[in-house]
PDB file of C-alpha atoms in Angstrom:
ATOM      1  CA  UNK A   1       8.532 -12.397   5.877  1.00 84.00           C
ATOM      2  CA  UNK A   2       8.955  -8.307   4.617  1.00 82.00           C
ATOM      3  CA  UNK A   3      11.349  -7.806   8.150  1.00 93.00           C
ATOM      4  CA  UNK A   4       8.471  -5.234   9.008  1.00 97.00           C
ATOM      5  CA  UNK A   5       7.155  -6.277  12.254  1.00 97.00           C
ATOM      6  CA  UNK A   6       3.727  -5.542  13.856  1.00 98.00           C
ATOM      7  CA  UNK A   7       2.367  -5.547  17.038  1.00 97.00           C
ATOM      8  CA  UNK A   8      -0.351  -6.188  18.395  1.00 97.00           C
ATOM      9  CA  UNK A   9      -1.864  -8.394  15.301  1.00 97.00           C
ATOM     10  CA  UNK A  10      -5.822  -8.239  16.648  1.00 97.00           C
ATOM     11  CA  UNK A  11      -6.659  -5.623  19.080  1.00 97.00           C
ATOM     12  CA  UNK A  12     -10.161  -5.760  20.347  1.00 97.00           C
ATOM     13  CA  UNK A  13     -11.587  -2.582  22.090  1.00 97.00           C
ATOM     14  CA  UNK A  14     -14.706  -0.179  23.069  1.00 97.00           C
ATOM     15  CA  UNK A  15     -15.739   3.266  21.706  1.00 97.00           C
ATOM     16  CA  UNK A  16     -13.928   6.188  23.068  1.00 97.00           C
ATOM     17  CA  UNK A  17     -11.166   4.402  24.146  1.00 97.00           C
ATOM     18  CA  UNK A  18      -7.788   4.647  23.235  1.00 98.00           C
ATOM     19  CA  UNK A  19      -4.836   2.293  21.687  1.00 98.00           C
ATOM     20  CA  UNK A  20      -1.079   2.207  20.407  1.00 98.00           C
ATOM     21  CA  UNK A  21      -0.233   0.222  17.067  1.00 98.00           C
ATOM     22  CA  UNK A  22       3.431  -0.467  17.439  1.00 98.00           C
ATOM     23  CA  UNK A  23       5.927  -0.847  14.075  1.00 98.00           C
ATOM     24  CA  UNK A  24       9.416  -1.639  13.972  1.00 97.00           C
ATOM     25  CA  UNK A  25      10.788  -1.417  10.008  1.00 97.00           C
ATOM     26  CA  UNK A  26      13.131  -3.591   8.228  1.00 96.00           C
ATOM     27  CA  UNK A  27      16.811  -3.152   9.772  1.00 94.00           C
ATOM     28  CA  UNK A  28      18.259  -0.153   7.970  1.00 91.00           C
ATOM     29  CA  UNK A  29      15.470   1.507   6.392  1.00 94.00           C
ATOM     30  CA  UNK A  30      14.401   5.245   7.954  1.00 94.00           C
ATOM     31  CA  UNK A  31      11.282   5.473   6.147  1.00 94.00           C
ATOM     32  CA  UNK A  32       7.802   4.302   7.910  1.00 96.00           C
ATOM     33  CA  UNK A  33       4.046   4.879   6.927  1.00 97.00           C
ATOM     34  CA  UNK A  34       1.237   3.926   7.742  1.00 98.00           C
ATOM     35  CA  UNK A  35      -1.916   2.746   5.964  1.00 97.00           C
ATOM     36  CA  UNK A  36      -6.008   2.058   6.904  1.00 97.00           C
ATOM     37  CA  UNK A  37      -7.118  -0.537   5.132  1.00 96.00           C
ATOM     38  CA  UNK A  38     -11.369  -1.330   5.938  1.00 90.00           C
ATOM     39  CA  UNK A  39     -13.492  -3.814   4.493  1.00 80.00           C
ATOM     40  CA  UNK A  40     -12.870  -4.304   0.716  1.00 71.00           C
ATOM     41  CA  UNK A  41     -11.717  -0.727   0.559  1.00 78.00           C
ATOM     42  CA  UNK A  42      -8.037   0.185  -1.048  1.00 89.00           C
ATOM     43  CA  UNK A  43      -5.289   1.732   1.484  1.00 94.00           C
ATOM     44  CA  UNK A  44      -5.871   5.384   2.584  1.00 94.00           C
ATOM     45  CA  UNK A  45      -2.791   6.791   3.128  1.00 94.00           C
ATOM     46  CA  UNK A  46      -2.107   8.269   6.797  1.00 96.00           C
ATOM     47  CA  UNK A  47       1.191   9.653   7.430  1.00 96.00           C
ATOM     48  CA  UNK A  48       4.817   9.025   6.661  1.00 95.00           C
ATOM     49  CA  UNK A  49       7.898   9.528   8.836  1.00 95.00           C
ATOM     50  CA  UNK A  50      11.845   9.804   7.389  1.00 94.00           C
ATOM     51  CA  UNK A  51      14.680   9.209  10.169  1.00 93.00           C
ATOM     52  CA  UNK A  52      12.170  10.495  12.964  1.00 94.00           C
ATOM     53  CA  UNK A  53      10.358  13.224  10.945  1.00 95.00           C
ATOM     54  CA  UNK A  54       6.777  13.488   9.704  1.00 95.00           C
ATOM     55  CA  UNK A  55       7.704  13.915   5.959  1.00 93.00           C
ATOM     56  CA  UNK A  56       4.328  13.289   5.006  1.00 93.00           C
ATOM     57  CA  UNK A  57       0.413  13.383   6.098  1.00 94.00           C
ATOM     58  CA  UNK A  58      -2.548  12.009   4.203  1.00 93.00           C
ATOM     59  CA  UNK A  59      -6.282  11.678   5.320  1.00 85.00           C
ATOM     60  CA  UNK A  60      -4.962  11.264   8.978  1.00 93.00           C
ATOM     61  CA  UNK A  61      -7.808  12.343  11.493  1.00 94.00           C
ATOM     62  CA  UNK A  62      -7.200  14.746  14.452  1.00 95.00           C
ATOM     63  CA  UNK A  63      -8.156  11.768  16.899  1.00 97.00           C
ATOM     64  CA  UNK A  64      -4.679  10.024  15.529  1.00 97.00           C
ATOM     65  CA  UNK A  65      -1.383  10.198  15.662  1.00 97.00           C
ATOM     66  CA  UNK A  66       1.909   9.307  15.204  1.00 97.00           C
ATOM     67  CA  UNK A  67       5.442   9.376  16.114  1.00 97.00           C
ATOM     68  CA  UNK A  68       8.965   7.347  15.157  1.00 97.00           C
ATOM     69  CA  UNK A  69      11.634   7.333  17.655  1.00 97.00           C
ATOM     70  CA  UNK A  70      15.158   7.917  17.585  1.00 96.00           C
ATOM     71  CA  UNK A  71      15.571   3.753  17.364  1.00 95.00           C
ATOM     72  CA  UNK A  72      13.053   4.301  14.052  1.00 96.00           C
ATOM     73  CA  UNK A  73      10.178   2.509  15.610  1.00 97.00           C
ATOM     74  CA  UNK A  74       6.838   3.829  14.917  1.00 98.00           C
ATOM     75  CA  UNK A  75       3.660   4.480  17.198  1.00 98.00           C
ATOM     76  CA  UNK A  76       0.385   5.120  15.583  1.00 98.00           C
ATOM     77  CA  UNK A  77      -2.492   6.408  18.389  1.00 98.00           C
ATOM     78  CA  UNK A  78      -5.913   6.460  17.729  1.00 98.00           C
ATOM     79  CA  UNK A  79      -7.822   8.262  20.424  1.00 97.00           C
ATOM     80  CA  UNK A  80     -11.617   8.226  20.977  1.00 97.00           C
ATOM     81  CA  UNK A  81     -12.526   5.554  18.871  1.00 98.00           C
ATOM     82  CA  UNK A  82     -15.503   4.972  16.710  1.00 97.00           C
ATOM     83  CA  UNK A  83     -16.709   2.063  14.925  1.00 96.00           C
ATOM     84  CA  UNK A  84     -15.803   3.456  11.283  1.00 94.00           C
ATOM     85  CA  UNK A  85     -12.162   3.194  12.880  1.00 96.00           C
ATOM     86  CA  UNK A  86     -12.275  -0.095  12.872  1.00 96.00           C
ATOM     87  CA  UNK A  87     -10.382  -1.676  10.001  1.00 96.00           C
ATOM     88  CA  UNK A  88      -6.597  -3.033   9.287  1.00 97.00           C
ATOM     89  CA  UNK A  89      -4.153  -1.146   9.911  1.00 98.00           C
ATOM     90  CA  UNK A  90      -0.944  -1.172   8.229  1.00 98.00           C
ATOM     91  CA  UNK A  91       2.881  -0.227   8.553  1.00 98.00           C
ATOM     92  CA  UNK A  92       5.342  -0.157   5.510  1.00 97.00           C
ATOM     93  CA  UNK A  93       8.943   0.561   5.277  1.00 96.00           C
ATOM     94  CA  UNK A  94      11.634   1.550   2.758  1.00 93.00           C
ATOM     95  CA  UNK A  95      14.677   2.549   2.157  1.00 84.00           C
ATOM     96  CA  UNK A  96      16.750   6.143   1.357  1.00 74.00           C
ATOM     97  CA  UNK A  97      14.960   6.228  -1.962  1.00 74.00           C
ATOM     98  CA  UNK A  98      11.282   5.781  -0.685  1.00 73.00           C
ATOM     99  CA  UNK A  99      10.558   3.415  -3.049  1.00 82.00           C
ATOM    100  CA  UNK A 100       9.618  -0.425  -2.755  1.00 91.00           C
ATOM    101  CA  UNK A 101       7.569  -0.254   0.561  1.00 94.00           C
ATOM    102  CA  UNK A 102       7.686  -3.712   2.580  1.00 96.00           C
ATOM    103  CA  UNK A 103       4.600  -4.323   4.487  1.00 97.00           C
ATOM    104  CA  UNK A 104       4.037  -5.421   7.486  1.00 97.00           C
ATOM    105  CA  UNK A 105       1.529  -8.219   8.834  1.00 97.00           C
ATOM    106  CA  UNK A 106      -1.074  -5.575   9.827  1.00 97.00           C
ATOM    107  CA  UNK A 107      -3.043  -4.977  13.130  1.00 98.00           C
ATOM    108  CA  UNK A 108      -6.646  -5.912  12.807  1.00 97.00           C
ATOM    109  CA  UNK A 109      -8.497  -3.086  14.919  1.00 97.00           C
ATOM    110  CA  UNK A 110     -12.144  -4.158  16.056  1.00 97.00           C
ATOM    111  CA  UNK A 111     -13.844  -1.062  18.174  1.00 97.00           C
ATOM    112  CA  UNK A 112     -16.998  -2.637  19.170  1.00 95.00           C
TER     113      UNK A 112
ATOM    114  CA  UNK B   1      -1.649  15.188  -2.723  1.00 76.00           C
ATOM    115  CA  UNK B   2      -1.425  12.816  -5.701  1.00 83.00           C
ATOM    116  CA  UNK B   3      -4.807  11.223  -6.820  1.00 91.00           C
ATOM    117  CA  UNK B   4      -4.640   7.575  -8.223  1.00 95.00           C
ATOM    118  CA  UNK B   5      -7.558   5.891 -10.000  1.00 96.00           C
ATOM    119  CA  UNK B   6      -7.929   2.429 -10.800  1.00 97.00           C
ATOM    120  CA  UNK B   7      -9.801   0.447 -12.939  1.00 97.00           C
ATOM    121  CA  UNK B   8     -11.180  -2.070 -13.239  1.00 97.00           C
ATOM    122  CA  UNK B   9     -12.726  -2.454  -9.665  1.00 96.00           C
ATOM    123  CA  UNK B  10     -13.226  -6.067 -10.517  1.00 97.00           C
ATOM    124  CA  UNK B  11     -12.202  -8.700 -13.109  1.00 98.00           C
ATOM    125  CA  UNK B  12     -12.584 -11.963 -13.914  1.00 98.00           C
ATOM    126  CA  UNK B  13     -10.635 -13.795 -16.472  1.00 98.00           C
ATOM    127  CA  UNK B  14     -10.450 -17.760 -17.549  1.00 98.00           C
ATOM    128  CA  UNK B  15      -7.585 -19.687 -16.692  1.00 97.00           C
ATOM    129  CA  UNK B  16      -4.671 -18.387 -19.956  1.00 97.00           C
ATOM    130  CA  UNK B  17      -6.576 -15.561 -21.188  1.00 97.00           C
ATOM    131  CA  UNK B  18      -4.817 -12.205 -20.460  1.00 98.00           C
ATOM    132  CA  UNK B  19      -5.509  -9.565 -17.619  1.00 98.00           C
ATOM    133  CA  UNK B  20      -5.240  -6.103 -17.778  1.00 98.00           C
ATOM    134  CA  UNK B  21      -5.588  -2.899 -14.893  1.00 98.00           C
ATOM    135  CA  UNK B  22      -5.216   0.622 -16.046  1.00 98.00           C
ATOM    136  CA  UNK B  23      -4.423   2.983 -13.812  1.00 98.00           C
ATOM    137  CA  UNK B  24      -3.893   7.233 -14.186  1.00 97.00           C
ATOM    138  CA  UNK B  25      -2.370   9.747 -11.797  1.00 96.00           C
ATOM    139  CA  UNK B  26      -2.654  13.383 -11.038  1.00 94.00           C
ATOM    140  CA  UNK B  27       0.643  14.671 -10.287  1.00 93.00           C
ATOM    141  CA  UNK B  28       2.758  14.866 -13.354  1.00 92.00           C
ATOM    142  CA  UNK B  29       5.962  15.601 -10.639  1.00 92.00           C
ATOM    143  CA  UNK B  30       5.187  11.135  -9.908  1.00 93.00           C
ATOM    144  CA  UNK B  31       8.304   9.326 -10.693  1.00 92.00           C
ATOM    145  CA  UNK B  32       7.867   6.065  -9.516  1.00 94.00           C
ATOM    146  CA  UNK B  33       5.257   3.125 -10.040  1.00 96.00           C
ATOM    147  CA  UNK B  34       4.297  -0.118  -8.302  1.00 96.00           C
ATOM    148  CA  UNK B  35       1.656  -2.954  -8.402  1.00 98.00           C
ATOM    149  CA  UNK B  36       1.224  -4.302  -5.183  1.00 98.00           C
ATOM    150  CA  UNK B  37      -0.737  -7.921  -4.721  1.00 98.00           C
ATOM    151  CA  UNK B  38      -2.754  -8.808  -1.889  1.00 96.00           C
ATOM    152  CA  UNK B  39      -3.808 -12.149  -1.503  1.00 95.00           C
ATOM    153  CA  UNK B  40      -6.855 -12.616   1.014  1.00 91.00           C
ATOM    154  CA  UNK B  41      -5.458 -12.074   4.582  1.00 89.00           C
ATOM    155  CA  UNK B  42      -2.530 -11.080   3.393  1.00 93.00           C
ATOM    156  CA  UNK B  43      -0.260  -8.383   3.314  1.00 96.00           C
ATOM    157  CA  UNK B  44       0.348  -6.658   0.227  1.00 96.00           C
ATOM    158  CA  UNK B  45       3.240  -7.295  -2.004  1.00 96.00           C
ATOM    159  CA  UNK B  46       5.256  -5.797  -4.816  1.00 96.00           C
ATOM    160  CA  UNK B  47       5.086  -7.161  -7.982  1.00 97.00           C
ATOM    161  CA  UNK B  48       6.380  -4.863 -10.495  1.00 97.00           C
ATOM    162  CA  UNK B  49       7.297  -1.425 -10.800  1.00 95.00           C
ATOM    163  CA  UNK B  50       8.495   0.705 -13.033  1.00 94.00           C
ATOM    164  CA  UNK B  51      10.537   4.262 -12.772  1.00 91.00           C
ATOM    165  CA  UNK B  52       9.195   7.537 -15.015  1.00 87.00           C
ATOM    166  CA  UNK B  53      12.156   7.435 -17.326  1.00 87.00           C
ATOM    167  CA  UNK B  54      10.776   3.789 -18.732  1.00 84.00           C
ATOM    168  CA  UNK B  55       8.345   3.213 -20.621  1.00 90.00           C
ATOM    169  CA  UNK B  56       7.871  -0.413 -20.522  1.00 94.00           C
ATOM    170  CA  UNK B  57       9.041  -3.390 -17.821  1.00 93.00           C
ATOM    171  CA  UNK B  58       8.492  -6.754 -18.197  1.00 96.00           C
ATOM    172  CA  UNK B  59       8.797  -9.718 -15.497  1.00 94.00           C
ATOM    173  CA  UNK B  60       8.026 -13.809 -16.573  1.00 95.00           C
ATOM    174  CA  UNK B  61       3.997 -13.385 -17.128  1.00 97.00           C
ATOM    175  CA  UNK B  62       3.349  -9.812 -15.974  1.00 98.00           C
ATOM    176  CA  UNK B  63       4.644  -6.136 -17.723  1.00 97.00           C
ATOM    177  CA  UNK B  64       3.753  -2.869 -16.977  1.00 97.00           C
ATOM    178  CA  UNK B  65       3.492   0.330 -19.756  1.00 96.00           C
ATOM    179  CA  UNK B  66       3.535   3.755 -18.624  1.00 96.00           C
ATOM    180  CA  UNK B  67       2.275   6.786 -20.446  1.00 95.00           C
ATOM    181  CA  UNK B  68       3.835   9.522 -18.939  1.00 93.00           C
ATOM    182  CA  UNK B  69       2.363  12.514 -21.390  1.00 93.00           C
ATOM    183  CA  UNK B  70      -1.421  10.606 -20.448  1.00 94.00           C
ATOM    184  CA  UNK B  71      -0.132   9.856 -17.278  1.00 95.00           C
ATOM    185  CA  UNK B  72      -1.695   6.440 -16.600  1.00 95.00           C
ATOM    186  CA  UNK B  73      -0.030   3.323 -16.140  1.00 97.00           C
ATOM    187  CA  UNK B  74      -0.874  -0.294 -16.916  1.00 98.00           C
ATOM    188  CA  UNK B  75      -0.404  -3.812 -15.086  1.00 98.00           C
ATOM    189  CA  UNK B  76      -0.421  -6.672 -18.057  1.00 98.00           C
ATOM    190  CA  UNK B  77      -0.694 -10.462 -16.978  1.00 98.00           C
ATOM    191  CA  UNK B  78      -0.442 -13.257 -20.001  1.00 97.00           C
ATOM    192  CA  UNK B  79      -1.462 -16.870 -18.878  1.00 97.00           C
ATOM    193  CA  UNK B  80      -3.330 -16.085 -16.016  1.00 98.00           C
ATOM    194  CA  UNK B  81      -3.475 -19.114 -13.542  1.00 97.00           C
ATOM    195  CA  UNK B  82      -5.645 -19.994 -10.368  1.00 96.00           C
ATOM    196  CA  UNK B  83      -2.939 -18.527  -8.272  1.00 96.00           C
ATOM    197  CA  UNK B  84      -2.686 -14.439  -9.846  1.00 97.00           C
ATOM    198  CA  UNK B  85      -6.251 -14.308  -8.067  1.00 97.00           C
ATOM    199  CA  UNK B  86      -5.793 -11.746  -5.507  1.00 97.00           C
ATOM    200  CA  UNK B  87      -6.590  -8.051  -5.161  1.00 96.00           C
ATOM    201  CA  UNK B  88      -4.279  -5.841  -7.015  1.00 98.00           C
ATOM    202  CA  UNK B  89      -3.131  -1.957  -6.223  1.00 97.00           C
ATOM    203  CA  UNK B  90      -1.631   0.456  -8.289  1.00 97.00           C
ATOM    204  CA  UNK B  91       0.560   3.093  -6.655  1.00 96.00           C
ATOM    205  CA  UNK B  92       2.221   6.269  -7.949  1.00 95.00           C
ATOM    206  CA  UNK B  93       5.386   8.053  -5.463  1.00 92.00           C
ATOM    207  CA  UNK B  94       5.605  11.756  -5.319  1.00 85.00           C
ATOM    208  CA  UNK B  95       6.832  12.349  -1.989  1.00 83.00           C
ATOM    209  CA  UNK B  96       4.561   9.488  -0.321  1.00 88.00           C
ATOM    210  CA  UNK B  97       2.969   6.535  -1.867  1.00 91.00           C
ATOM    211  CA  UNK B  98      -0.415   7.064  -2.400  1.00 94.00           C
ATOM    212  CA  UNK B  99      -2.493   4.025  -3.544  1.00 95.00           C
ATOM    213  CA  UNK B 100      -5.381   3.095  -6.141  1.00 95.00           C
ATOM    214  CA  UNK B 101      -8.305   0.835  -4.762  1.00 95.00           C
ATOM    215  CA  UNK B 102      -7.597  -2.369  -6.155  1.00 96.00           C
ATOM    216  CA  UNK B 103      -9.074  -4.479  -8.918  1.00 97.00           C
ATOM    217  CA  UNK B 104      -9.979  -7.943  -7.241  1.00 96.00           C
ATOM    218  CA  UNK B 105      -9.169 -10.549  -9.849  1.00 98.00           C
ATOM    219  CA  UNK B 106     -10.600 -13.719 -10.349  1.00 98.00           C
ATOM    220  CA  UNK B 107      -9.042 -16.006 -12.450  1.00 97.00           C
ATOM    221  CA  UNK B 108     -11.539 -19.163 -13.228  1.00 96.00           C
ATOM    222  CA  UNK B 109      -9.999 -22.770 -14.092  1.00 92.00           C
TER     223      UNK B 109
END
């Protein structure tokens, strides 16, 4: 267990809807980002957040988005959703030196 | 942002013989370099890593070499066994962690 926790682990859901991937971090680190992982594909960067600011952004689409909260949670939002969007999603986590990220479980997004 | 490339995409070894996965960067400003392992459903994992002021780490079966002036990085695993078959990802750390795509190894008994 990495002490990064996701929720929900499968989310099942229709085109254009919309959804909230939920991501606590290990107990003391500030650092959260978030990953796309699809099918046999390598994981595309999305965006990275340090102590509740976006310190980061990769190849984040304007349909997502994401926040962390003062208690260093982290929402990711995906908005009008396609079927390319579906893939696994993940969180990671680490500490004042932003290096050894701990993954979390992943949420398995199907947009059917 | 940084660029990582990874190679290669696939490899398949025999049970003992050696693996190896190069990887290079873009960003010479990268000071800091992981292998992740996934296993299948799994989340990835670190490994190994090694810092930009190193040139070589070693841990049981599995090392990493760094290049800085080329700027690629290696992952090196000696007596490969049933179990090191997973998918592998390189990483390099500028600001963020940006990823290679993985070399999915096989490792045949």
């Amino acid at each position: 267990d990495s002490g990064v926790t996701q929720t929900p682990k499968h989310l099942i859901t229709a085109t254009g809807q919309r959804v909230t991937l939920r991501c606590s971090p290990r107990s003391g680190d500030l650092s959260v980002y978030w990953y796309q992982q699809s099918l046999d594909q390598g994981l595309q960067f999305l965006i990275q957040y340090y102590n509740g600011e976006e310190r980061a952004k990769g190849n984040i689409l304007e349909r997502f988005s994401a926040q962390q909260f003062p208690d260093l949670h982290s929402e990711l939002n995906l908005s009008s959703l396609e079927l390319g969007d579906s893939a696994l999603y993940f969180c990671a986590s680490s500490g004042r030196q932003g290096e050894k990220l701990f993954f979390g479980s992943g949420t398995q997004l199907s947009v059917l | 942002g940084e660029n990582v490339e990874q190679h290669p995409s696939t490899l398949s070894v025999q049970e003992g013989d050696s693996a190896v996965i190069k990887c290079t960067y873009s960003d010479s400003a990268s000071n800091y370099f992981p292998w992740y392992k996934q296993e299948l459903g799994k989340r990835p994992q670190l490994i190994i890593d090694i810092r930009s002021n190193v040139g070589e780490k070693k841990d049981q079966r599995i090392a990493v070499t760094l290049n800085k002036t080329a700027k690629h990085f290696s992952l090196h695993i000696t007596e490969t066994q049933p179990e090191d078959s997973a998918v592998y990802f390189c990483a390099a750390r500028v600001n963020d962690m940006r990823f290679g795509a993985g070399t999915r190894l096989t490792v045949k008994p």
